[in-house]
PDB file of N, CA, C and O in Angstrom:
ATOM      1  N   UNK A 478       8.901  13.658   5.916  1.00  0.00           N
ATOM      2  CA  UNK A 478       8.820  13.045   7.227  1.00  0.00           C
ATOM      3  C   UNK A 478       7.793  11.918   7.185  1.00  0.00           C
ATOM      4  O   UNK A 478       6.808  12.040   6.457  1.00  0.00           O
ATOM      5  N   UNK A 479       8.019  10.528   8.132  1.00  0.00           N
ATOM      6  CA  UNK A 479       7.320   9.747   7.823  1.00  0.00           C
ATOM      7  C   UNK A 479       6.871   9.734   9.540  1.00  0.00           C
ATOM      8  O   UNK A 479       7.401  10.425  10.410  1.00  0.00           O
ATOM      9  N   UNK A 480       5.805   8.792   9.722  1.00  0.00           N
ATOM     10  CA  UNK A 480       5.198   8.623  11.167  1.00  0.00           C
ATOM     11  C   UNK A 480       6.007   7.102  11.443  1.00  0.00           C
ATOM     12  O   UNK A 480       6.368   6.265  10.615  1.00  0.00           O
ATOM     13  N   UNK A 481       6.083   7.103  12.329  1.00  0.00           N
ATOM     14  CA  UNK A 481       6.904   5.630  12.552  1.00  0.00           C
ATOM     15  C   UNK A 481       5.530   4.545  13.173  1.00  0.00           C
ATOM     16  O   UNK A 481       4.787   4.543  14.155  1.00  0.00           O
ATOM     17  N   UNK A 482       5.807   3.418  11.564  1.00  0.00           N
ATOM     18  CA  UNK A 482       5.258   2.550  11.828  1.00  0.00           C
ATOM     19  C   UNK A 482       4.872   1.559  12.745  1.00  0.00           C
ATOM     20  O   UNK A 482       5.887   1.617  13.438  1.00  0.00           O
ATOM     21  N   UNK A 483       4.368   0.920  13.142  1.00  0.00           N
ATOM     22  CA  UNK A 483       3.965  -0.265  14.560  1.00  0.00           C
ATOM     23  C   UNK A 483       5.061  -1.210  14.155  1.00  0.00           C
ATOM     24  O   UNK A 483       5.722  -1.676  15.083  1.00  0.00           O
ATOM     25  N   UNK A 484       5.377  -1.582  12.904  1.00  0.00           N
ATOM     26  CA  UNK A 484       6.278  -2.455  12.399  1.00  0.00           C
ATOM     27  C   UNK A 484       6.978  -2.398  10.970  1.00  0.00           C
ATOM     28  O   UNK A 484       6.365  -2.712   9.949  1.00  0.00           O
ATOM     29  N   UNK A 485       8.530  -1.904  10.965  1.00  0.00           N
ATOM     30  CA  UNK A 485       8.941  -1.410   9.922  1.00  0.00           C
ATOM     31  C   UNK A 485       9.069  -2.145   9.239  1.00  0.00           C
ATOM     32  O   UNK A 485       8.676  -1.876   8.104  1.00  0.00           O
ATOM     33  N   UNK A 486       9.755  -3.670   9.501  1.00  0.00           N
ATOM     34  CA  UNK A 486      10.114  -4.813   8.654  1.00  0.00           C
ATOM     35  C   UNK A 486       8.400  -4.998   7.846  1.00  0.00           C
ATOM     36  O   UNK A 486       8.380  -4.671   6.659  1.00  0.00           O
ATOM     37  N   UNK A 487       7.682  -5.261   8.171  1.00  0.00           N
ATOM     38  CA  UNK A 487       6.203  -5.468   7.525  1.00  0.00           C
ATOM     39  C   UNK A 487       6.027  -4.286   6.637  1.00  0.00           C
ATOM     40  O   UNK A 487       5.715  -4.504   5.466  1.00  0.00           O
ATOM     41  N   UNK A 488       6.177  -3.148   7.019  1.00  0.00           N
ATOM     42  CA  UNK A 488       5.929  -2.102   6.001  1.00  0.00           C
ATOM     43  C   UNK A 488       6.741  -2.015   4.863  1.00  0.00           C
ATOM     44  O   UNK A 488       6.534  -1.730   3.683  1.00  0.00           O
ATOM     45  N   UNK A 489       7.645  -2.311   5.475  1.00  0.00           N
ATOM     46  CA  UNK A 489       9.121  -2.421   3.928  1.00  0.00           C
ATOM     47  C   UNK A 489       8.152  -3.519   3.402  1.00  0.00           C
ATOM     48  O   UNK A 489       7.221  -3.088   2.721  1.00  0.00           O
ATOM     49  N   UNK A 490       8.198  -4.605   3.562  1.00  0.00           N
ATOM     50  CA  UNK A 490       7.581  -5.841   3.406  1.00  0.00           C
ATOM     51  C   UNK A 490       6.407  -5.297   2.115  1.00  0.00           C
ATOM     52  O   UNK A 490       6.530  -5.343   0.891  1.00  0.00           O
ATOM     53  N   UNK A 491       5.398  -4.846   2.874  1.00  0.00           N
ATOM     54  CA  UNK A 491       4.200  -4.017   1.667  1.00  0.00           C
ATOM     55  C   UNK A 491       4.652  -2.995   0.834  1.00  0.00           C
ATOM     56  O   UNK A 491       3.988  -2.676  -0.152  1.00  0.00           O
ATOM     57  N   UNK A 492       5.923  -2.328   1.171  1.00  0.00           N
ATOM     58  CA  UNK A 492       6.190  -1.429  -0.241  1.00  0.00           C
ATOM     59  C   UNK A 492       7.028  -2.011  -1.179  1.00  0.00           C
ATOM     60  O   UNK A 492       7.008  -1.535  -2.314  1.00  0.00           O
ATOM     61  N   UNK A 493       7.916  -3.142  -0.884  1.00  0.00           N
ATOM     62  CA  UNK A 493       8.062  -3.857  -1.636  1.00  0.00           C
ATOM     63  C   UNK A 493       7.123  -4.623  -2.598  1.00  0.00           C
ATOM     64  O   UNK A 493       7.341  -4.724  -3.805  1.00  0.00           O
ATOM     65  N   UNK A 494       6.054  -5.156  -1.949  1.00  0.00           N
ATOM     66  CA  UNK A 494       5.204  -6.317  -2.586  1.00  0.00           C
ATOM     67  C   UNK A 494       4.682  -4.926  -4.057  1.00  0.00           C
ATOM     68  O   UNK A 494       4.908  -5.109  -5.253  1.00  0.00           O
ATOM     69  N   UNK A 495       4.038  -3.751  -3.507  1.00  0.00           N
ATOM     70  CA  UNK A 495       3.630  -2.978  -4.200  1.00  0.00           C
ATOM     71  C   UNK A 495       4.554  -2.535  -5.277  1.00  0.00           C
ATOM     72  O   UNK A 495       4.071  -2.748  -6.389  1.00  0.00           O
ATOM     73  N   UNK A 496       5.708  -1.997  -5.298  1.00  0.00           N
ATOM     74  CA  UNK A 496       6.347  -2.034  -5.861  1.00  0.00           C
ATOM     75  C   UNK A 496       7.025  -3.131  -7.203  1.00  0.00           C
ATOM     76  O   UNK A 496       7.435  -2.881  -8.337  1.00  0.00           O
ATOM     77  N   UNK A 497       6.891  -4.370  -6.430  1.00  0.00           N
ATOM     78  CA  UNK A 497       7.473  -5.838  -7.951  1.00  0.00           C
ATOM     79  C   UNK A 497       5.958  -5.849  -8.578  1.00  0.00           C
ATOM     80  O   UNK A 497       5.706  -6.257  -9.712  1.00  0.00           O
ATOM     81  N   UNK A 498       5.076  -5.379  -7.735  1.00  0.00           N
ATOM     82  CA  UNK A 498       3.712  -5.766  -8.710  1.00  0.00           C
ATOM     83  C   UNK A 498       3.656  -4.642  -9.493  1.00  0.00           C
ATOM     84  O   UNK A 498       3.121  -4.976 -10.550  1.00  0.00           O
ATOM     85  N   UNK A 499       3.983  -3.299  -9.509  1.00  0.00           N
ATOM     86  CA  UNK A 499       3.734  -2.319 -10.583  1.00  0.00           C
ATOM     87  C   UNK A 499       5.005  -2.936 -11.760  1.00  0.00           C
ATOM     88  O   UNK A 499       4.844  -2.487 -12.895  1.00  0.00           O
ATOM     89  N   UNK A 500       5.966  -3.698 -11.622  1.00  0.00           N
ATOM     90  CA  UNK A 500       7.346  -3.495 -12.190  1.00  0.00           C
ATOM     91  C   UNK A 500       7.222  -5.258 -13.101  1.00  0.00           C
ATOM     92  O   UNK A 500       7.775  -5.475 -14.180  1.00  0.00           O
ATOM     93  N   UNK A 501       6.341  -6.349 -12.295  1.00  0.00           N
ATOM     94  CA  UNK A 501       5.952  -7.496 -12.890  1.00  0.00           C
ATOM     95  C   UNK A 501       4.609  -7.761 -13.386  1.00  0.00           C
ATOM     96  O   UNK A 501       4.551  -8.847 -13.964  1.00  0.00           O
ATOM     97  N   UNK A 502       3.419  -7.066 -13.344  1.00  0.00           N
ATOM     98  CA  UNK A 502       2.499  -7.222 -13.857  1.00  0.00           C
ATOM     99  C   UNK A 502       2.088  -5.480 -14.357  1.00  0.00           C
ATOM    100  O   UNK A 502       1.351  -4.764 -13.679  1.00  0.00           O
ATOM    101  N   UNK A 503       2.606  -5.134 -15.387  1.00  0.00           N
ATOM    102  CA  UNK A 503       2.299  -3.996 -16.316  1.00  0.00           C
ATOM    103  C   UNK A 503       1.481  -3.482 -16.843  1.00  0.00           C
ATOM    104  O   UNK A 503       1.148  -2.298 -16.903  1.00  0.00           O
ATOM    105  N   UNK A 504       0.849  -4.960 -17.547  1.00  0.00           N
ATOM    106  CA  UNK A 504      -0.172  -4.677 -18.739  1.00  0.00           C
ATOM    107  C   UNK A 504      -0.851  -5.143 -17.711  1.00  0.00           C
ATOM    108  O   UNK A 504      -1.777  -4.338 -17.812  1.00  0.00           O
ATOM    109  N   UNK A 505      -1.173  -5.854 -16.714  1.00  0.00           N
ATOM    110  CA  UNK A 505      -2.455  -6.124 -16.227  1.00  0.00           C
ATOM    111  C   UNK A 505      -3.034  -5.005 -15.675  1.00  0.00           C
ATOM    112  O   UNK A 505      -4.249  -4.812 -15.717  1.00  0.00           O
ATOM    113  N   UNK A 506      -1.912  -3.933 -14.940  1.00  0.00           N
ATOM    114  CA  UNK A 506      -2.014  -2.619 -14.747  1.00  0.00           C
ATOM    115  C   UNK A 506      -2.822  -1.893 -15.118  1.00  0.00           C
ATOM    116  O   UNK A 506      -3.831  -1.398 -14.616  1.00  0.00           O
ATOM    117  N   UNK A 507      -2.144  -1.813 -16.425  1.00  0.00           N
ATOM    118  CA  UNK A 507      -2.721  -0.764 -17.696  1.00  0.00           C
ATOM    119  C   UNK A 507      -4.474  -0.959 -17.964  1.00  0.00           C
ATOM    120  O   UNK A 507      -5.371  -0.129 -18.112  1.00  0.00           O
ATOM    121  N   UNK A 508      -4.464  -2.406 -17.947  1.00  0.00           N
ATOM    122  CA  UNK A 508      -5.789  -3.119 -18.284  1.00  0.00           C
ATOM    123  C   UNK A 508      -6.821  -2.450 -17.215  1.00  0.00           C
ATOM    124  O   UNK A 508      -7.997  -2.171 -17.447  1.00  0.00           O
ATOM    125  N   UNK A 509      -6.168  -2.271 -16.077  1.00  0.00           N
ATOM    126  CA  UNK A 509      -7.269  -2.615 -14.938  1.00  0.00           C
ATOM    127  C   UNK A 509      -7.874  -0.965 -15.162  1.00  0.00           C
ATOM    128  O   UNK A 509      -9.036  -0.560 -15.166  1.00  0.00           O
ATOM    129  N   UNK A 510      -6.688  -0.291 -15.328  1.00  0.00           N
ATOM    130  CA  UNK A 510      -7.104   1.489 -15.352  1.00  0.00           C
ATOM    131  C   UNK A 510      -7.269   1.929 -16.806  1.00  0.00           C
ATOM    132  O   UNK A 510      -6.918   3.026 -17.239  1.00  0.00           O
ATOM    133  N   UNK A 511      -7.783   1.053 -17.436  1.00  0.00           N
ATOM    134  CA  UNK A 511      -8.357   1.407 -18.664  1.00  0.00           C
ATOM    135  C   UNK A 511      -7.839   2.097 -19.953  1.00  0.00           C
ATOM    136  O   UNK A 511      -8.450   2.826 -20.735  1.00  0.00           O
ATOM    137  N   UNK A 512      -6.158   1.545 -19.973  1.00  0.00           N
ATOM    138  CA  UNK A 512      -5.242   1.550 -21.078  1.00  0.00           C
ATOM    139  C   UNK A 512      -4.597   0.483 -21.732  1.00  0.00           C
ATOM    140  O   UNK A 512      -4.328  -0.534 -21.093  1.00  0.00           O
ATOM    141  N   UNK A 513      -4.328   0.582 -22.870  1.00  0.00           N
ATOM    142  CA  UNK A 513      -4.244  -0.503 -23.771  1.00  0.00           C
ATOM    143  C   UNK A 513      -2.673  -1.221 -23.751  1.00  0.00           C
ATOM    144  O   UNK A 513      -2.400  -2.377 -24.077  1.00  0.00           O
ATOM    145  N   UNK A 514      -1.602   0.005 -23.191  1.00  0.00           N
ATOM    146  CA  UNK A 514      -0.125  -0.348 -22.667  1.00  0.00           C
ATOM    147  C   UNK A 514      -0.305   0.646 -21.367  1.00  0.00           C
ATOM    148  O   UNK A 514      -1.164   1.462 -21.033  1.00  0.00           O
ATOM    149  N   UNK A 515       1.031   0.136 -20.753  1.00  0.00           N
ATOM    150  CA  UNK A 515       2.039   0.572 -19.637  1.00  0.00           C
ATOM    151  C   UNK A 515       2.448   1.978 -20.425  1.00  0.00           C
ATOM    152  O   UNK A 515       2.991   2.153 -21.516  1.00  0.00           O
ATOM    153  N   UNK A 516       2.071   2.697 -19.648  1.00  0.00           N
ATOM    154  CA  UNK A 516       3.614   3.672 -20.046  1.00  0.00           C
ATOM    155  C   UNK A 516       3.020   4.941 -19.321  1.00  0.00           C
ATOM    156  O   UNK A 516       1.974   5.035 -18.679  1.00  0.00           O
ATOM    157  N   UNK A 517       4.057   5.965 -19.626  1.00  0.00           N
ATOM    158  CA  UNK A 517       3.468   6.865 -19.157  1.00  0.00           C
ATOM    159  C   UNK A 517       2.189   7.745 -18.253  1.00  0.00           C
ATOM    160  O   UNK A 517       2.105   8.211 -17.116  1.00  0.00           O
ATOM    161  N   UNK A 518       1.297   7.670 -19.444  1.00  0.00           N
ATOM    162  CA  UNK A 518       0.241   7.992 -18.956  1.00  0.00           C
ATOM    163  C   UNK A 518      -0.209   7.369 -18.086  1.00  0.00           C
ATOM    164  O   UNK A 518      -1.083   7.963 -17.454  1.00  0.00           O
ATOM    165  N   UNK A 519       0.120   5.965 -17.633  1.00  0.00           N
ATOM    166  CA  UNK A 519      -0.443   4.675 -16.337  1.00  0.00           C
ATOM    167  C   UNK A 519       0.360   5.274 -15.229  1.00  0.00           C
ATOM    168  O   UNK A 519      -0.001   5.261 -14.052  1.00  0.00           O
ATOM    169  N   UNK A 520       1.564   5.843 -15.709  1.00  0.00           N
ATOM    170  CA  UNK A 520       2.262   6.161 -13.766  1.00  0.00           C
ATOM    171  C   UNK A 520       1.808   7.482 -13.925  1.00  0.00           C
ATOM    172  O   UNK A 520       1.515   7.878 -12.797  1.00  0.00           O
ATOM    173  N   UNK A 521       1.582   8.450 -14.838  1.00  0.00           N
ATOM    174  CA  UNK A 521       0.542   9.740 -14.378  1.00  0.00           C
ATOM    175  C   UNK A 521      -0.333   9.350 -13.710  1.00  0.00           C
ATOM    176  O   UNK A 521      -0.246   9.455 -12.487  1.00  0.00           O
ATOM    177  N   UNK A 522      -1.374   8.818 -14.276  1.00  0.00           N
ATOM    178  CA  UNK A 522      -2.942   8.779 -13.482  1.00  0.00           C
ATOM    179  C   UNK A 522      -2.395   8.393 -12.126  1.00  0.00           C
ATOM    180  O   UNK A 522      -2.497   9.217 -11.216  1.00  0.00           O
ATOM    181  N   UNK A 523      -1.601   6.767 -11.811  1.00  0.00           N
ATOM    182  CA  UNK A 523      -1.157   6.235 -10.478  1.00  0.00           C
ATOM    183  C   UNK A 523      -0.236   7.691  -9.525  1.00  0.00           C
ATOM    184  O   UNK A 523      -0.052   7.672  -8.308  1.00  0.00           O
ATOM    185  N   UNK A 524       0.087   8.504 -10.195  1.00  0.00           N
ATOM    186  CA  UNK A 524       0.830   9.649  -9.460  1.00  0.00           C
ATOM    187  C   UNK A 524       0.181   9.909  -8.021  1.00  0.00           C
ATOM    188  O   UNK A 524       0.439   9.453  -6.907  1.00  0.00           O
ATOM    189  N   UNK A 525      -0.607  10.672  -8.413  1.00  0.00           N
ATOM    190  CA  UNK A 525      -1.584  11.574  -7.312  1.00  0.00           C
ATOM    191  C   UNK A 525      -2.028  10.079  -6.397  1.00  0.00           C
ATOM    192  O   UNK A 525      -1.515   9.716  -5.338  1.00  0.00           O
ATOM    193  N   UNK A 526      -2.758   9.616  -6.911  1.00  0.00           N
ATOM    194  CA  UNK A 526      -3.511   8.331  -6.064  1.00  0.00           C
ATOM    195  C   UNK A 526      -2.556   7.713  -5.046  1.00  0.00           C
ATOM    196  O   UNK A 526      -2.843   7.438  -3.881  1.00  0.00           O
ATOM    197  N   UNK A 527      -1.325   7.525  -5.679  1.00  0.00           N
ATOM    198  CA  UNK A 527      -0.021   6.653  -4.326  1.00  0.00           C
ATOM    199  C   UNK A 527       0.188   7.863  -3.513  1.00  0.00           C
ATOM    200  O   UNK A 527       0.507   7.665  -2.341  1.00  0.00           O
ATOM    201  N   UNK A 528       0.049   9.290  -3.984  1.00  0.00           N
ATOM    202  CA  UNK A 528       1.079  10.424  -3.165  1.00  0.00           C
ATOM    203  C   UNK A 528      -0.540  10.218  -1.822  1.00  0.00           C
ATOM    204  O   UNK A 528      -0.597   9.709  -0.702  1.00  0.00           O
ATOM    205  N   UNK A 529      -1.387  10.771  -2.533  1.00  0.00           N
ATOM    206  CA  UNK A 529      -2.769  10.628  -1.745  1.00  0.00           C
ATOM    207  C   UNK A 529      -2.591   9.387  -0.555  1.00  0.00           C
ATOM    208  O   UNK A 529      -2.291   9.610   0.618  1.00  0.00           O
ATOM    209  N   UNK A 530      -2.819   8.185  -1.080  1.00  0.00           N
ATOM    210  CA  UNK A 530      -2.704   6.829   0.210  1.00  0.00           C
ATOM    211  C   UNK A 530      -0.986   6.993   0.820  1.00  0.00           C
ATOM    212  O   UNK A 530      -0.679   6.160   1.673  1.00  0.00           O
ATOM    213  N   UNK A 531      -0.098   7.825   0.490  1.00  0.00           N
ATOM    214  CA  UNK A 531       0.813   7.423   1.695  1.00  0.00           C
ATOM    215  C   UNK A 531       0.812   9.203   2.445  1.00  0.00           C
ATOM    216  O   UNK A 531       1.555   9.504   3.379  1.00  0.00           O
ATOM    217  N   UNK A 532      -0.021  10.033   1.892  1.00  0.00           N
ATOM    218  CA  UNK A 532      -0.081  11.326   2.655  1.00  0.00           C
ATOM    219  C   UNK A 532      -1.028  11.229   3.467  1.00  0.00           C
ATOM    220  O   UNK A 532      -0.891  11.809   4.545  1.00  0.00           O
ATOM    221  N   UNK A 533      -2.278  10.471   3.206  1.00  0.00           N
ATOM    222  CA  UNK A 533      -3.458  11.047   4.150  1.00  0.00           C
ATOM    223  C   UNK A 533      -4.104   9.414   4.355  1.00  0.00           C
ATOM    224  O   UNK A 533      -5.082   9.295   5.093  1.00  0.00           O
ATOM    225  N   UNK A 534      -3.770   8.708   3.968  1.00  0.00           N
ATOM    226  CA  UNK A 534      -4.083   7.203   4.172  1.00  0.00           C
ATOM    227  C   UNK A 534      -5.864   6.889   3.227  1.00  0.00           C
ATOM    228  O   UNK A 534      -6.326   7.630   2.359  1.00  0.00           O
ATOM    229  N   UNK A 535      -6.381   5.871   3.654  1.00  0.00           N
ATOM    230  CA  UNK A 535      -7.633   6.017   3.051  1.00  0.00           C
ATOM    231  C   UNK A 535      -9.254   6.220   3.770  1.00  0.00           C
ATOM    232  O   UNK A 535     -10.420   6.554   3.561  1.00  0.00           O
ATOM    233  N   UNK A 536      -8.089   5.635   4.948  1.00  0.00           N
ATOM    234  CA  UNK A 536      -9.161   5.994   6.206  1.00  0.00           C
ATOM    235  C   UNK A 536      -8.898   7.293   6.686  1.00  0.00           C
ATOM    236  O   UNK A 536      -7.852   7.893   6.937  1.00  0.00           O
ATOM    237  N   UNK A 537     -10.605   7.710   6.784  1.00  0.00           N
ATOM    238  CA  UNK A 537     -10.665   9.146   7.270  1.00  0.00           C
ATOM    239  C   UNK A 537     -10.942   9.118   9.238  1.00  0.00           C
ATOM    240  O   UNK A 537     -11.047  10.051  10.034  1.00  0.00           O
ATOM    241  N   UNK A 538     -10.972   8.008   9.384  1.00  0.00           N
ATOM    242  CA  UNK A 538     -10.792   7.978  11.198  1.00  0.00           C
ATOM    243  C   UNK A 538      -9.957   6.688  11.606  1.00  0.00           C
ATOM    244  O   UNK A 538      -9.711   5.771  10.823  1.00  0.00           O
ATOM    245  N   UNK A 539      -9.548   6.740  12.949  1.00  0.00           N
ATOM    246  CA  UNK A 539      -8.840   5.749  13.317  1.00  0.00           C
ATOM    247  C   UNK A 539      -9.311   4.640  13.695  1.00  0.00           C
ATOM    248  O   UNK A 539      -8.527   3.899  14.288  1.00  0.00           O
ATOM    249  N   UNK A 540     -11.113   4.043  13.420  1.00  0.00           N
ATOM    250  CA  UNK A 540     -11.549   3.442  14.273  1.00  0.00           C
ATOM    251  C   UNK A 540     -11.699   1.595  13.647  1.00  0.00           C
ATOM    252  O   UNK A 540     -12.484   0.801  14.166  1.00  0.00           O
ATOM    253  N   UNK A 541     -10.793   1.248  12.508  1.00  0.00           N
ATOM    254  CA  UNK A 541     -10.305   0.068  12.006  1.00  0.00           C
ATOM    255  C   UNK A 541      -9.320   0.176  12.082  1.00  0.00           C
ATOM    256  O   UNK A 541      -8.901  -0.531  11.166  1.00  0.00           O
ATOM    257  N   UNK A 542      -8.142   0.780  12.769  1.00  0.00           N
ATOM    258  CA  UNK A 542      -6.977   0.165  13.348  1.00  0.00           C
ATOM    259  C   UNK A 542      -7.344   0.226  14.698  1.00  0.00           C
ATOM    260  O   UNK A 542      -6.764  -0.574  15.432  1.00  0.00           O
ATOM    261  N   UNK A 543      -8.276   1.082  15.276  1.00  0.00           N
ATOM    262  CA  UNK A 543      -8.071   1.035  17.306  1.00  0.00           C
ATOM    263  C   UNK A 543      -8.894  -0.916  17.186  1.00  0.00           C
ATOM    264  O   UNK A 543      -8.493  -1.754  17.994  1.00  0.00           O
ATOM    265  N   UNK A 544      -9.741  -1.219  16.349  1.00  0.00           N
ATOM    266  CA  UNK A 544     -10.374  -2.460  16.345  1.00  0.00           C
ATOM    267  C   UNK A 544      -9.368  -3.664  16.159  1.00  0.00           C
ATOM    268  O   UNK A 544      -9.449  -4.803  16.619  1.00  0.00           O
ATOM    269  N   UNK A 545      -8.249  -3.011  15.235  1.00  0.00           N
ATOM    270  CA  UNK A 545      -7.327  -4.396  14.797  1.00  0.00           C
ATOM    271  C   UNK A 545      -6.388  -4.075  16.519  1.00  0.00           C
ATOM    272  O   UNK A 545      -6.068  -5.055  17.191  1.00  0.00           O
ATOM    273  N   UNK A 546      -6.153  -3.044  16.876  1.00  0.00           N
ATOM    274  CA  UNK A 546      -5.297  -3.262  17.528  1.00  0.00           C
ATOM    275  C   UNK A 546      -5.927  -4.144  18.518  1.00  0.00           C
ATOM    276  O   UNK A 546      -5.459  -5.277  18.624  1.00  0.00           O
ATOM    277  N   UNK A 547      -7.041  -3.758  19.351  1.00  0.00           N
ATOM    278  CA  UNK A 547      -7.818  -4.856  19.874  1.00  0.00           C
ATOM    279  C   UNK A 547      -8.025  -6.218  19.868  1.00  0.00           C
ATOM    280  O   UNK A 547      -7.479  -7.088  20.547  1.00  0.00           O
ATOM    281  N   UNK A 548      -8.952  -6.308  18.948  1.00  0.00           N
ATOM    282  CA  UNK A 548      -8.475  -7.660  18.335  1.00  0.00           C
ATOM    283  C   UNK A 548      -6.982  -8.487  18.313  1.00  0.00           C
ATOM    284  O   UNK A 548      -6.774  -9.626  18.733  1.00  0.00           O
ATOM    285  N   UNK A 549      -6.239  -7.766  17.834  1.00  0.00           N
ATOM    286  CA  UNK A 549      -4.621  -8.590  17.899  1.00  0.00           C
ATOM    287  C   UNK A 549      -4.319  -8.516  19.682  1.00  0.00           C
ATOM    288  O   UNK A 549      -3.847  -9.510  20.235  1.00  0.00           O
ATOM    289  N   UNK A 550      -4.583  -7.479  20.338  1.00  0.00           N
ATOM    290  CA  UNK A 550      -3.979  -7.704  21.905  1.00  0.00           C
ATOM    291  C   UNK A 550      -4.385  -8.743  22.533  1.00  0.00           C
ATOM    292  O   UNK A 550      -3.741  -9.286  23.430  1.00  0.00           O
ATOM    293  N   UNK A 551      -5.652  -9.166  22.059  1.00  0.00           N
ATOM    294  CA  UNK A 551      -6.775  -9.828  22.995  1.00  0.00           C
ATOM    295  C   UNK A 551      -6.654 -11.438  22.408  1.00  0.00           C
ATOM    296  O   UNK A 551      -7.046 -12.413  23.050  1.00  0.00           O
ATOM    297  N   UNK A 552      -6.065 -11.497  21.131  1.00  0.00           N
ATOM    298  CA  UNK A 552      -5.686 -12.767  20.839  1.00  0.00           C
ATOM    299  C   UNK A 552      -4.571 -13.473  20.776  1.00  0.00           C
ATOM    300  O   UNK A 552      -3.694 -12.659  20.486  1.00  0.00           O
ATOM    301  N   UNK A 553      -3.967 -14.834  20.912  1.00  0.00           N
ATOM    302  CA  UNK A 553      -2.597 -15.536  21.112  1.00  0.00           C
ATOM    303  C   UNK A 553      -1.970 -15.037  20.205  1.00  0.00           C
ATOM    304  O   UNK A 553      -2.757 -14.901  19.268  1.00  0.00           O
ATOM    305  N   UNK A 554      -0.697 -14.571  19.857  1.00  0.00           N
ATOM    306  CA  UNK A 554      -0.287 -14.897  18.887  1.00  0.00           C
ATOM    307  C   UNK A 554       1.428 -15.638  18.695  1.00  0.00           C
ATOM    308  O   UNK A 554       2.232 -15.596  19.626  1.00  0.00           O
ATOM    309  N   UNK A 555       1.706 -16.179  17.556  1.00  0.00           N
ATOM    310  CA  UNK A 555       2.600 -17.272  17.362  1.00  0.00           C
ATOM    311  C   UNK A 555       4.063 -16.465  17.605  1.00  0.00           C
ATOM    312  O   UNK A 555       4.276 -15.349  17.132  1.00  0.00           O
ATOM    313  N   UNK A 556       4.906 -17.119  18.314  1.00  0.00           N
ATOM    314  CA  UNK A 556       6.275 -16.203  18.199  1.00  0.00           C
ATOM    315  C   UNK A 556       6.693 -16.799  17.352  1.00  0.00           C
ATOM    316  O   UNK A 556       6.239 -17.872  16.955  1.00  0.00           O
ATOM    317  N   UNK A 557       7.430 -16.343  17.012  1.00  0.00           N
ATOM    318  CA  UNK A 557       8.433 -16.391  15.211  1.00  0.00           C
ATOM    319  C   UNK A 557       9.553 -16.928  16.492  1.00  0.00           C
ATOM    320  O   UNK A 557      10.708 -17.247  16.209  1.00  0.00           O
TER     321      UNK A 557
END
């Protein structure tokens, strides 16, 4: 079960972006988490960590989104 987003098109939007970047930059991947290739062991370690940020998020209170939401109500913004 998922919580329904403020905006789905944007969220597809970020699991996409996340997604071509694990699938187009590999070895920079590997590099950053302290392996010499892609493989395996890089989507182990990444396992837990993605299940973690889309189960429990990274924020432990709501009080940088009640601020963005603020912020965005209180300012113009552009219609598409």
């Amino acid at each position: 079960m998922m919580r329904p987003p403020s905006d789905v098109w944007a969220l597809a939007v970020l699991s996409v972006l996340n997604s071509v970047a694990t699938l187009t930059m590999p070895p920079a991947l590997a590099r950053a988490l302290g392996h010499e290739r892609f493989g395996s062991d890089v989507l182990c370690r990444l396992a837990l960590p993605t299940l973690e940020r889309y189960t429990h998020g990274l924020y432990a209170g709501d009080a940088a989104l009640k601020a963005a939401r603020a912020a965005l109500d209180n300012s113009p913004q552009e219609k598409d």
